[in-house]
mmCIF file of C-alpha atoms in Angstrom:
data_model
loop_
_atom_site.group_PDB
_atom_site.id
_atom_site.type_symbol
_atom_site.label_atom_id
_atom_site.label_comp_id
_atom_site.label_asym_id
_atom_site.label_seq_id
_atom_site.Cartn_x
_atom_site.Cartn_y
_atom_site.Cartn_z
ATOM 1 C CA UNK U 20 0.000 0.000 0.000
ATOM 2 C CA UNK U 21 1.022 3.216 -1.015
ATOM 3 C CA UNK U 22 1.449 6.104 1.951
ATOM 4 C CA UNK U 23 0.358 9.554 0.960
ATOM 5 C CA UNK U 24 3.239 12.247 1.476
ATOM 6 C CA UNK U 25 3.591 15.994 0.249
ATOM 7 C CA UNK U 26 6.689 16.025 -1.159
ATOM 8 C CA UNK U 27 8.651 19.653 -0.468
ATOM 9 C CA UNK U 28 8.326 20.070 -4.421
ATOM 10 C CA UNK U 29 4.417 19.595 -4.692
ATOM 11 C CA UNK U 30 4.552 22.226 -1.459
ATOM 12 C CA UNK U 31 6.685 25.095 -3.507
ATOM 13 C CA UNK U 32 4.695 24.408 -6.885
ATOM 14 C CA UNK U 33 1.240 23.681 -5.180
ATOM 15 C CA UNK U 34 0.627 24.932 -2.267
ATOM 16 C CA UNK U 35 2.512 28.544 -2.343
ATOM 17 C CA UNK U 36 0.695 29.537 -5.116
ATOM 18 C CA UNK U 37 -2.992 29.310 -4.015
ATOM 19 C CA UNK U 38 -2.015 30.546 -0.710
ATOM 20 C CA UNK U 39 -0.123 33.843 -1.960
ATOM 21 C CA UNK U 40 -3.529 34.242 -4.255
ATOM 22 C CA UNK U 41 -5.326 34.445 -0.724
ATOM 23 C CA UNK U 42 -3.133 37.110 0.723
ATOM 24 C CA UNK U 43 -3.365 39.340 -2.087
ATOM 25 C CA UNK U 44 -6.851 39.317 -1.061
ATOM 26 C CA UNK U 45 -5.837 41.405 1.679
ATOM 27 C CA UNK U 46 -3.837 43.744 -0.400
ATOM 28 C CA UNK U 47 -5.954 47.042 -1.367
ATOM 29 C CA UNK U 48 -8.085 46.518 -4.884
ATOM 30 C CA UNK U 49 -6.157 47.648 -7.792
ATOM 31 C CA UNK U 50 -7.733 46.126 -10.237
ATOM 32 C CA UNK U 51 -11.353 45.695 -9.657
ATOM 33 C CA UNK U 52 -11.731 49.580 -8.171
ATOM 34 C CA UNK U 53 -14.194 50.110 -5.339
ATOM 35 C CA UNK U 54 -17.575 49.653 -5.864
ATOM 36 C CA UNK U 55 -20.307 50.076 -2.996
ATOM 37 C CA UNK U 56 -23.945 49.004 -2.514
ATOM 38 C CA UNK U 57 -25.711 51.563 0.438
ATOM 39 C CA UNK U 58 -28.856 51.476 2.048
ATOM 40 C CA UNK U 59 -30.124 53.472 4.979
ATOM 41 C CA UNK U 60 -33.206 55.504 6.233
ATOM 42 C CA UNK U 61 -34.581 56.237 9.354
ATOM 43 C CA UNK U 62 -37.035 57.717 10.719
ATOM 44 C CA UNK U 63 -38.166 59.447 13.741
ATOM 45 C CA UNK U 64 -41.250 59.546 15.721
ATOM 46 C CA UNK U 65 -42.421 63.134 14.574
ATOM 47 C CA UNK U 66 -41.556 61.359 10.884
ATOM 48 C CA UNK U 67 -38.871 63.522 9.930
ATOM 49 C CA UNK U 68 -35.918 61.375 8.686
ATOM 50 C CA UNK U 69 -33.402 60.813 6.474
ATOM 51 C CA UNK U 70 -32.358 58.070 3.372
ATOM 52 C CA UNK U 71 -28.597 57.614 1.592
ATOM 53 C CA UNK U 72 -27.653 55.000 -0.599
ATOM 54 C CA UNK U 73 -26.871 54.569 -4.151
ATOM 55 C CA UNK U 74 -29.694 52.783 -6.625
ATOM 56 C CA UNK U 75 -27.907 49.693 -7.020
ATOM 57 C CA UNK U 76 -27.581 49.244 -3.342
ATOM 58 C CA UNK U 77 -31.496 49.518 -3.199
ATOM 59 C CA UNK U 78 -31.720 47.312 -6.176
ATOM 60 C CA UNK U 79 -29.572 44.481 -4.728
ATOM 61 C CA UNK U 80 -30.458 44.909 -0.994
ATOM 62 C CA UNK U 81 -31.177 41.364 0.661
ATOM 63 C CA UNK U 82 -34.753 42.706 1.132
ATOM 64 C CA UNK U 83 -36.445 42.234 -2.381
ATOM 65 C CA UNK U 84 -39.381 45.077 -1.424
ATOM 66 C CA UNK U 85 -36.636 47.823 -1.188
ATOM 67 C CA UNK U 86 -36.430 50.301 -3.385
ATOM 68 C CA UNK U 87 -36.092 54.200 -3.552
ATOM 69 C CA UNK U 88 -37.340 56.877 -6.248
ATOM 70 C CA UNK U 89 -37.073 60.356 -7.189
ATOM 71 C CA UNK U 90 -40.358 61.036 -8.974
ATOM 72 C CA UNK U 91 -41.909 64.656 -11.198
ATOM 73 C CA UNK U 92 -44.815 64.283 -13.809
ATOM 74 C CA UNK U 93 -46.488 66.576 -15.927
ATOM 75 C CA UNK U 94 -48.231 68.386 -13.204
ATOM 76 C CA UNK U 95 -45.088 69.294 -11.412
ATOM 77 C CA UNK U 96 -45.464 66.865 -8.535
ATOM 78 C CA UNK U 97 -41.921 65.752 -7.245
ATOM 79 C CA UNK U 98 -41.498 63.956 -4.808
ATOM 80 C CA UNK U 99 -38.629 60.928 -3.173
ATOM 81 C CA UNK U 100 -39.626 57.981 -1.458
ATOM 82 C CA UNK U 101 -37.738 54.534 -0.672
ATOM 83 C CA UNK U 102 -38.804 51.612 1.019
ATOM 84 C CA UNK U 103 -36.406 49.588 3.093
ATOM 85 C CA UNK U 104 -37.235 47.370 6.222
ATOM 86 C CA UNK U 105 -35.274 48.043 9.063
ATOM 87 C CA UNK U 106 -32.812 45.758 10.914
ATOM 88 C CA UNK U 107 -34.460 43.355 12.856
ATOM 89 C CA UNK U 108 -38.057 44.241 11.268
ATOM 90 C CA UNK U 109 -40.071 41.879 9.302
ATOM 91 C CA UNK U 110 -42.077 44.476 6.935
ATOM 92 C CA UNK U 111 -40.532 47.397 5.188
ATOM 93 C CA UNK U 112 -41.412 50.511 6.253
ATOM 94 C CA UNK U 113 -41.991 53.779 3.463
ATOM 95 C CA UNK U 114 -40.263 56.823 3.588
ATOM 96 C CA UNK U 115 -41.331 59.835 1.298
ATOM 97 C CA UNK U 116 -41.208 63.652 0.965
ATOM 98 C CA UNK U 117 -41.870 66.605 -1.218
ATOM 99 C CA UNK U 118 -38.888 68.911 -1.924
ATOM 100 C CA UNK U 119 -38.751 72.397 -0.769
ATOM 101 C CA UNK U 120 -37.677 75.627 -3.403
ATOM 102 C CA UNK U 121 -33.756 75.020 -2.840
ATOM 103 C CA UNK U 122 -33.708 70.757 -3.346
ATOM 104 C CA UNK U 123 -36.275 71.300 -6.157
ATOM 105 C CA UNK U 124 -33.660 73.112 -8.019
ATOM 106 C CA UNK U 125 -31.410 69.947 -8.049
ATOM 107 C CA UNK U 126 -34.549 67.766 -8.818
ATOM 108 C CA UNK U 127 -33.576 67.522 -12.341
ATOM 109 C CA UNK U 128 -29.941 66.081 -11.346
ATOM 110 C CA UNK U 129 -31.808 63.428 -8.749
ATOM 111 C CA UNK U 130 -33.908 62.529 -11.777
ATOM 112 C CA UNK U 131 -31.532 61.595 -13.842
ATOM 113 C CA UNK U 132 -28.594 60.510 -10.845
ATOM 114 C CA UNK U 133 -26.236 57.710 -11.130
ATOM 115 C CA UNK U 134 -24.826 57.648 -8.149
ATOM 116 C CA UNK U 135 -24.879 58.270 -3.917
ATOM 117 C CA UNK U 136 -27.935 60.091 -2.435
ATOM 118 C CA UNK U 137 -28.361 61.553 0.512
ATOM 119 C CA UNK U 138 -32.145 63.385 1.349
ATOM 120 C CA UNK U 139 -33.279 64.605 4.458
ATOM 121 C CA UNK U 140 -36.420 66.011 5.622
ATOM 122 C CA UNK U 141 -38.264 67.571 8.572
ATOM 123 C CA UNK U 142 -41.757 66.717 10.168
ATOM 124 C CA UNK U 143 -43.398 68.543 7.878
ATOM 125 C CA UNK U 144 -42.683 66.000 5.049
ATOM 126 C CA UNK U 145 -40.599 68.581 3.594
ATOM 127 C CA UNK U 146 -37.190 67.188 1.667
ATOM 128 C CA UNK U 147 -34.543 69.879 3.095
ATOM 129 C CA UNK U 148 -31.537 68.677 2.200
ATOM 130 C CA UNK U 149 -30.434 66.507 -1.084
ATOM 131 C CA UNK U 150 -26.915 65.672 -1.879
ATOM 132 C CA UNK U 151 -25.933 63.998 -5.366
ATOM 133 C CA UNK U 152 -22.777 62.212 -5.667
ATOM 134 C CA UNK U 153 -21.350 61.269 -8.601
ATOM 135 C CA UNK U 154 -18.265 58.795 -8.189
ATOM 136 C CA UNK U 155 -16.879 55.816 -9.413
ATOM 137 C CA UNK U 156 -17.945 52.882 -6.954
ATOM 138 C CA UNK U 157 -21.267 54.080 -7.718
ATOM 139 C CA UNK U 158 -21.081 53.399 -11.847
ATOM 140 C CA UNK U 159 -23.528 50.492 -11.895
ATOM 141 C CA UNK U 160 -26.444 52.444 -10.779
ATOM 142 C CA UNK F 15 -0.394 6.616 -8.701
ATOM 143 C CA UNK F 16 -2.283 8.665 -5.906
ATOM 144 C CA UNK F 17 0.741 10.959 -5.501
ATOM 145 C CA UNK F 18 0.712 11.597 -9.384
ATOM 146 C CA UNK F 19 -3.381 12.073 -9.500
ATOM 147 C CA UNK F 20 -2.878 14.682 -7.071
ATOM 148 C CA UNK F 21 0.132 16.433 -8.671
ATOM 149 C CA UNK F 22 -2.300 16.706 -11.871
ATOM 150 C CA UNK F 23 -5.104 17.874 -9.817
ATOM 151 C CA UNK F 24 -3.796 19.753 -6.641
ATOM 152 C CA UNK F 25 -2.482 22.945 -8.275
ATOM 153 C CA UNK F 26 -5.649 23.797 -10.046
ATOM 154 C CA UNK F 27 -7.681 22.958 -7.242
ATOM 155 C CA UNK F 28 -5.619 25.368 -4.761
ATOM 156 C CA UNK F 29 -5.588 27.574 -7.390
ATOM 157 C CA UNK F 30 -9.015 27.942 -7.695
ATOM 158 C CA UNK F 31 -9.734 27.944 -3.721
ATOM 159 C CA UNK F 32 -6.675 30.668 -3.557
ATOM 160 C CA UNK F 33 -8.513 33.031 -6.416
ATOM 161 C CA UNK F 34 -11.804 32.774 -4.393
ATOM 162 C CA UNK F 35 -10.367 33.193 -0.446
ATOM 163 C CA UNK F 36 -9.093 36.254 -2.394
ATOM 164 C CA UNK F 37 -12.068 37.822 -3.931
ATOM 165 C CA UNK F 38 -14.281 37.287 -1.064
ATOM 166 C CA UNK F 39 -11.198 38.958 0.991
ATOM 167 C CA UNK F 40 -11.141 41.984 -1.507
ATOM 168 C CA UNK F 41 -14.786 42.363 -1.879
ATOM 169 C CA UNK F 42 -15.019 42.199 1.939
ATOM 170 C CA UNK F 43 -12.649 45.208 2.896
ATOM 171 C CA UNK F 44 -13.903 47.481 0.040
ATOM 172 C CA UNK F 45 -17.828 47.114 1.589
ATOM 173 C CA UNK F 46 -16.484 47.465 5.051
ATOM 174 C CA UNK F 47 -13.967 50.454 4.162
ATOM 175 C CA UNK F 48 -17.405 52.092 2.020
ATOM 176 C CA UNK F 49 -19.854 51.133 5.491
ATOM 177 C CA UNK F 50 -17.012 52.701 7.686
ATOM 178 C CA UNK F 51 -16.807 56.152 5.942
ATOM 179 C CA UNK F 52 -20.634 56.363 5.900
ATOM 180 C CA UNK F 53 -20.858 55.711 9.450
ATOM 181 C CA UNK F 54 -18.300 58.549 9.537
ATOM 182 C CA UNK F 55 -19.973 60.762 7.663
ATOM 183 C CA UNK F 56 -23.212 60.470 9.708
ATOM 184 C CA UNK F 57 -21.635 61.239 12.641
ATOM 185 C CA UNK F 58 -20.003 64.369 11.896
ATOM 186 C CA UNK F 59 -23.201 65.883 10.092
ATOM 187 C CA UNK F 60 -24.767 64.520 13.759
ATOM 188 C CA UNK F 61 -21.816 66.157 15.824
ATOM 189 C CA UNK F 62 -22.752 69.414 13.628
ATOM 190 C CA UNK F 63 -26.518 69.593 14.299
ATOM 191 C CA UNK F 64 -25.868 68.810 17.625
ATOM 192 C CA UNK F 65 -23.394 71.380 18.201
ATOM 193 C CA UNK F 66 -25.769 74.038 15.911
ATOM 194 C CA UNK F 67 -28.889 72.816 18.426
ATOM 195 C CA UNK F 68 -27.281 73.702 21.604
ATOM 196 C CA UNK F 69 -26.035 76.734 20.335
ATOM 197 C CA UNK F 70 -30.068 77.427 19.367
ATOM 198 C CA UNK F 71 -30.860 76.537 22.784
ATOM 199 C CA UNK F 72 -28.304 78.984 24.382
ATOM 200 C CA UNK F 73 -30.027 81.706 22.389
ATOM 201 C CA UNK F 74 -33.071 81.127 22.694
ATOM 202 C CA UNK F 75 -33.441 79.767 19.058
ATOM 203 C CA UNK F 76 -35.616 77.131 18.339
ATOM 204 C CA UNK F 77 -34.203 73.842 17.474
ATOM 205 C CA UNK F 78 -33.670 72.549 14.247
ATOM 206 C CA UNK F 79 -34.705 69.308 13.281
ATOM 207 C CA UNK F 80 -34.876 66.558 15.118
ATOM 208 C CA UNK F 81 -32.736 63.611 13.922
ATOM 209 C CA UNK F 82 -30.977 61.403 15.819
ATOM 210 C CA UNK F 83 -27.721 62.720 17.106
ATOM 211 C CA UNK F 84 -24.689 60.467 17.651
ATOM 212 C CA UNK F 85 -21.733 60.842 19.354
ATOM 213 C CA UNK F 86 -19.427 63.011 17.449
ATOM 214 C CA UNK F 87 -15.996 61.164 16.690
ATOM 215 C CA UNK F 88 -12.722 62.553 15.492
ATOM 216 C CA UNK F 89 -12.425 61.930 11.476
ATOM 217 C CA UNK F 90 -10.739 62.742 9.028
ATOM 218 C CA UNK F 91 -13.239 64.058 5.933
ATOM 219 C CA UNK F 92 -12.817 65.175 2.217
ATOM 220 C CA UNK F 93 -12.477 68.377 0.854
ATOM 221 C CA UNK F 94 -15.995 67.722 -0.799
ATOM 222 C CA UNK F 95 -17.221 66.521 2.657
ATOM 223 C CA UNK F 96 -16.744 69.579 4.625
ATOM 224 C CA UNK F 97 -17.802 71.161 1.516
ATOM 225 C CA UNK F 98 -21.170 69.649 1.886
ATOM 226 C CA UNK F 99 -21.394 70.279 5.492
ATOM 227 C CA UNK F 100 -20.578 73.666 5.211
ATOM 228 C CA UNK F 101 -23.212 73.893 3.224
ATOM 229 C CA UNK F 102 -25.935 72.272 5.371
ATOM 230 C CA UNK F 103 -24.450 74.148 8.484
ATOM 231 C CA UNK F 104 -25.640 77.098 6.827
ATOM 232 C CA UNK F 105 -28.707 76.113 5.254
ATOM 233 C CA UNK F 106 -29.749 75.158 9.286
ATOM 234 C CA UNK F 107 -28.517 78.716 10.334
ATOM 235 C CA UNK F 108 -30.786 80.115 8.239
ATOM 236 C CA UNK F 109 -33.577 77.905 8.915
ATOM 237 C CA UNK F 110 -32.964 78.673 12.596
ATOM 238 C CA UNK F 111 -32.897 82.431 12.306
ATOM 239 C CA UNK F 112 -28.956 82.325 12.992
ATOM 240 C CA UNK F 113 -26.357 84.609 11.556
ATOM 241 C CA UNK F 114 -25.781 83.742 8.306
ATOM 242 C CA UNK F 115 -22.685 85.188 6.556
ATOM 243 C CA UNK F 116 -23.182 86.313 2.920
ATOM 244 C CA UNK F 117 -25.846 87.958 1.067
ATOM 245 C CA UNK F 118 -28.356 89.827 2.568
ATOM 246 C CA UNK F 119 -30.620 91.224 0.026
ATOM 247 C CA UNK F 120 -33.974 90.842 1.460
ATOM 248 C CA UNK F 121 -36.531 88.324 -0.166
ATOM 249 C CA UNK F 122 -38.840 88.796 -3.122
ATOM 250 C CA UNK F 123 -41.901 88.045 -1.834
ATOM 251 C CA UNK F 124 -43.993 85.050 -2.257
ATOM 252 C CA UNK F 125 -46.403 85.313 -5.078
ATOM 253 C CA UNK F 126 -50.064 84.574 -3.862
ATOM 254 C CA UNK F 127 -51.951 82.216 -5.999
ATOM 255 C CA UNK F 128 -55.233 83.692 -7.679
ATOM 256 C CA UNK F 129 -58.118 82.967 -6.040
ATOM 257 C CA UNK F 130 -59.683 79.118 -6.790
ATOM 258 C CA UNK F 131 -62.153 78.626 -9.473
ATOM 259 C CA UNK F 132 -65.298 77.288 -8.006
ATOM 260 C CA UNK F 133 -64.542 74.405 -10.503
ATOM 261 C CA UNK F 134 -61.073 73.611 -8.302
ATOM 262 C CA UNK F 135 -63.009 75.219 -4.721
ATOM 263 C CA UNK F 136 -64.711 71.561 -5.960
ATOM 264 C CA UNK F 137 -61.865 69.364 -6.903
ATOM 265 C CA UNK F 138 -60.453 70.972 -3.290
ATOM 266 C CA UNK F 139 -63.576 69.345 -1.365
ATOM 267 C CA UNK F 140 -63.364 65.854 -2.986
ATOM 268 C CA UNK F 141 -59.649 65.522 -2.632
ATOM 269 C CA UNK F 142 -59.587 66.749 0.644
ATOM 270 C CA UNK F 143 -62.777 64.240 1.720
ATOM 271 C CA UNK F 144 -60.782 61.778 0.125
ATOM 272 C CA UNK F 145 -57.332 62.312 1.741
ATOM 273 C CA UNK F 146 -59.201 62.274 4.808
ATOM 274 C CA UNK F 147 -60.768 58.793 4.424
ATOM 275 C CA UNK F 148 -58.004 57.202 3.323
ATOM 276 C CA UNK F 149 -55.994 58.706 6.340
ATOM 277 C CA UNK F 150 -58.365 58.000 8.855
ATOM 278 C CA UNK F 151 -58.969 54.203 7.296
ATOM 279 C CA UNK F 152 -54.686 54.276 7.646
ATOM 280 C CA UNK F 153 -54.678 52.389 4.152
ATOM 281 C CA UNK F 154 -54.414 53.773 0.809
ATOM 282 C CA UNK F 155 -54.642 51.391 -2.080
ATOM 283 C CA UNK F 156 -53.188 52.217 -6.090
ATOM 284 C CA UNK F 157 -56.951 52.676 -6.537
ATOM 285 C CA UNK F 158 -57.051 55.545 -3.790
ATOM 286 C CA UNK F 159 -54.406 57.318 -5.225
ATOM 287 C CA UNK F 160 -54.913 57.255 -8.833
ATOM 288 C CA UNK F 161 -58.479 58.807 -7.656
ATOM 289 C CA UNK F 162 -56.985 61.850 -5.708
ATOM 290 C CA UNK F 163 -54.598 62.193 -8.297
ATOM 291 C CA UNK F 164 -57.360 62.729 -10.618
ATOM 292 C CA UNK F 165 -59.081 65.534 -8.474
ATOM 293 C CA UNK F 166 -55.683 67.173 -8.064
ATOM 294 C CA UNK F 167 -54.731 67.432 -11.701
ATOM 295 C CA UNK F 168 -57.285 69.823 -11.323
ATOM 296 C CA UNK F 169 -55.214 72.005 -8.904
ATOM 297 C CA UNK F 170 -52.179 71.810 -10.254
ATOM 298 C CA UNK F 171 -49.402 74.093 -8.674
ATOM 299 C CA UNK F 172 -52.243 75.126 -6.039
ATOM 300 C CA UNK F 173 -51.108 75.415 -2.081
ATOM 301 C CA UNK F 174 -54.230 73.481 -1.593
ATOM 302 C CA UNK F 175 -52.667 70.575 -3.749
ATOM 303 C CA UNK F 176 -49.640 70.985 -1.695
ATOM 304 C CA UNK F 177 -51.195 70.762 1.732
ATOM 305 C CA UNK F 178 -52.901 68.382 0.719
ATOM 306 C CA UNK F 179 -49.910 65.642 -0.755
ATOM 307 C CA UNK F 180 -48.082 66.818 2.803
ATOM 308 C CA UNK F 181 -51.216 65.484 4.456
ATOM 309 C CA UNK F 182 -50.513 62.427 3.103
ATOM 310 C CA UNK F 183 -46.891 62.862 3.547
ATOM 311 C CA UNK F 184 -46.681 62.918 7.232
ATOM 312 C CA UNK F 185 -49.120 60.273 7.688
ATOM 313 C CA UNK F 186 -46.972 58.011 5.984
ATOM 314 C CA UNK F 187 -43.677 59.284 7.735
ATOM 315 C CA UNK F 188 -45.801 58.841 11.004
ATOM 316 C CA UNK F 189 -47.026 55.345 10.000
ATOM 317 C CA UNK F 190 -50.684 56.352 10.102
ATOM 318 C CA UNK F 191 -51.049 55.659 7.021
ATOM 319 C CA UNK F 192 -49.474 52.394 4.905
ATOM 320 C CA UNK F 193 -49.825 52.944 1.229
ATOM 321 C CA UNK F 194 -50.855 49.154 -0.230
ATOM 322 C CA UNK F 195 -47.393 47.300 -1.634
ATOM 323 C CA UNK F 196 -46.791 48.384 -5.194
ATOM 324 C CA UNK F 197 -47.025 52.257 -3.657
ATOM 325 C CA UNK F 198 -46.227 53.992 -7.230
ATOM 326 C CA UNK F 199 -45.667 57.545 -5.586
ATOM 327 C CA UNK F 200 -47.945 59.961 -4.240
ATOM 328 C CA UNK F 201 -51.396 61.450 -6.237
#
């Protein structure tokens, strides 16, 4: 009967080679470039909140019913609202709000966005803050 | 024979598990390094509105907003970050009635809206019976909506059509009211 031994050569040619593959792992990404998936809104209990997150992020959360939009239509109606269920919750919960004069004027850019979001409004259900970012990890929208 | 099956096999095989231990590695640190500058970010914007607030309290300001504050932490942030903040720092100032550095050419004032048709007085009554059904019933199904919507087309760029879509608004940021699933946007 044959006995089974690792020779030092199989070691060098076999063994180093898958195991220097897993420590470039730890090495920063060069090649692949960094790419993020966000989600996050809250609320609080006078319903003000806030959301950030890019689309894909929404897209590809592990919650299928999440999702977030920046809506207008002919009548001039614009509004955001996402849909995410909260850590430890079993039903998603709805966020939405209607942009004030000042985010309205970047409406346009939200329509058509690519990339990170942040929105914010008060208790009013008034968006009061948007931020658009437009950045690489963010390219598959 | 087994030592030869296993020098034709073994490299590719640790190969392969090598190139996936080091994906999953990469993939791992880039999500966590994104997650960790987010949390970042959040807490300095917190750490800001929490600073602005007390400074509203100390003059007898009232407070703006009222989002959960976290515990400011020492970060380091982008030029485009503090950018941003900057920004919203101000935009709270102003909200609050704070000095605000910069122009201060007084406001145009707001434009009233003529005075409703008795067509859209109408359209006011039915939406606003409506919005207050579905509100007090804490449900509003596609059906609901596409019928306000309807009675609001007919008030377009009105303050009633406003005030009335806000109703709406803060019932649903309050949880009152749970639009059915397949919500597509407000009337």
């Amino acid at each position: 009967m044959k006995q089974f031994t690792l020779s030092k050569p199989l070691l060098r040619g076999v063994l180093f080679p898958g195991v220097a593959l897993a420590v470039l792992g730890l090495a920063p990404v060069a090649w692949g470039g960094l790419q993020s998936q966000t989600v996050f809104c809250q609320k609080n209990a006078d319903g003000s909140g806030l959301c950030y997150g890019n689309f894909i992020g929404f897209r590809e959360d592990a919650t299928s019913t999440s999702s977030a939009s920046f809506r207008d239509d002919l009548a001039g109606t614009r509004s955001f609202d996402a849909r995410t269920t909260p850590p430890g919750g079993t039903s998603p919960v709805l966020y939405t709000c209607i942009p004030n004069a000042a985010v309205s004027a970047l409406w346009e850019q939200a329509l058509s966005s690519r990339g990170f979001f942040r929105v914010s409004w008060d208790a009013s259900g008034t968006c009061d803050y948007l931020r658009l970012v437009n950045s690489s990890q963010n390219t598959n929208f | 024979m087994t030592t030869q099956v296993l020098r034709g096999w073994l490299p590719s095989l640790t190969t392969s598990v090598g190139c996936a231990v080091g994906c999953w590695l990469a993939v791992s640190q880039a999500q966590q390094s994104q997650t960790q500058r987010m949390e970042q970010l959040t807490d300095e914007v917190g750490s800001l509105r929490q600073a602005l607030e007390s400074s509203s309290r100390a003059t007898g300001a009232s407070p703006v907003g009222t989002a959960t504050l976290l515990a400011p932490r020492e970060s380091r942030l982008s030029v485009e970050d503090q950018e941003a903040m900057a920004l919203r720092v101000a935009t709270l100032l102003k909200e609050s009635g704070g000095p605000v550095v910069g122009s201060s050419a007084p406001e145009a004032p707001v434009p009233t809206a003529p005075e409703p048709s008795s067509e859209q007085r109408e359209a006011v009554v039915r939406a606003g019976t409506m919005v207050d059904r579905v509100v007090s019933s804490g449900r509003m199904t596609a059906e609901d909506v596409l019928e306000i919507r309807r009675e609001l087309v007919h008030l377009r760029g009105r303050p009633e059509a406003d005030a009335l879509r806000k109703q709406l608004v803060v019932a649903i940021n309050q949880d009152r009211l749970i639009p059915a699933p397949g919500f597509d946007g407000l009337p």
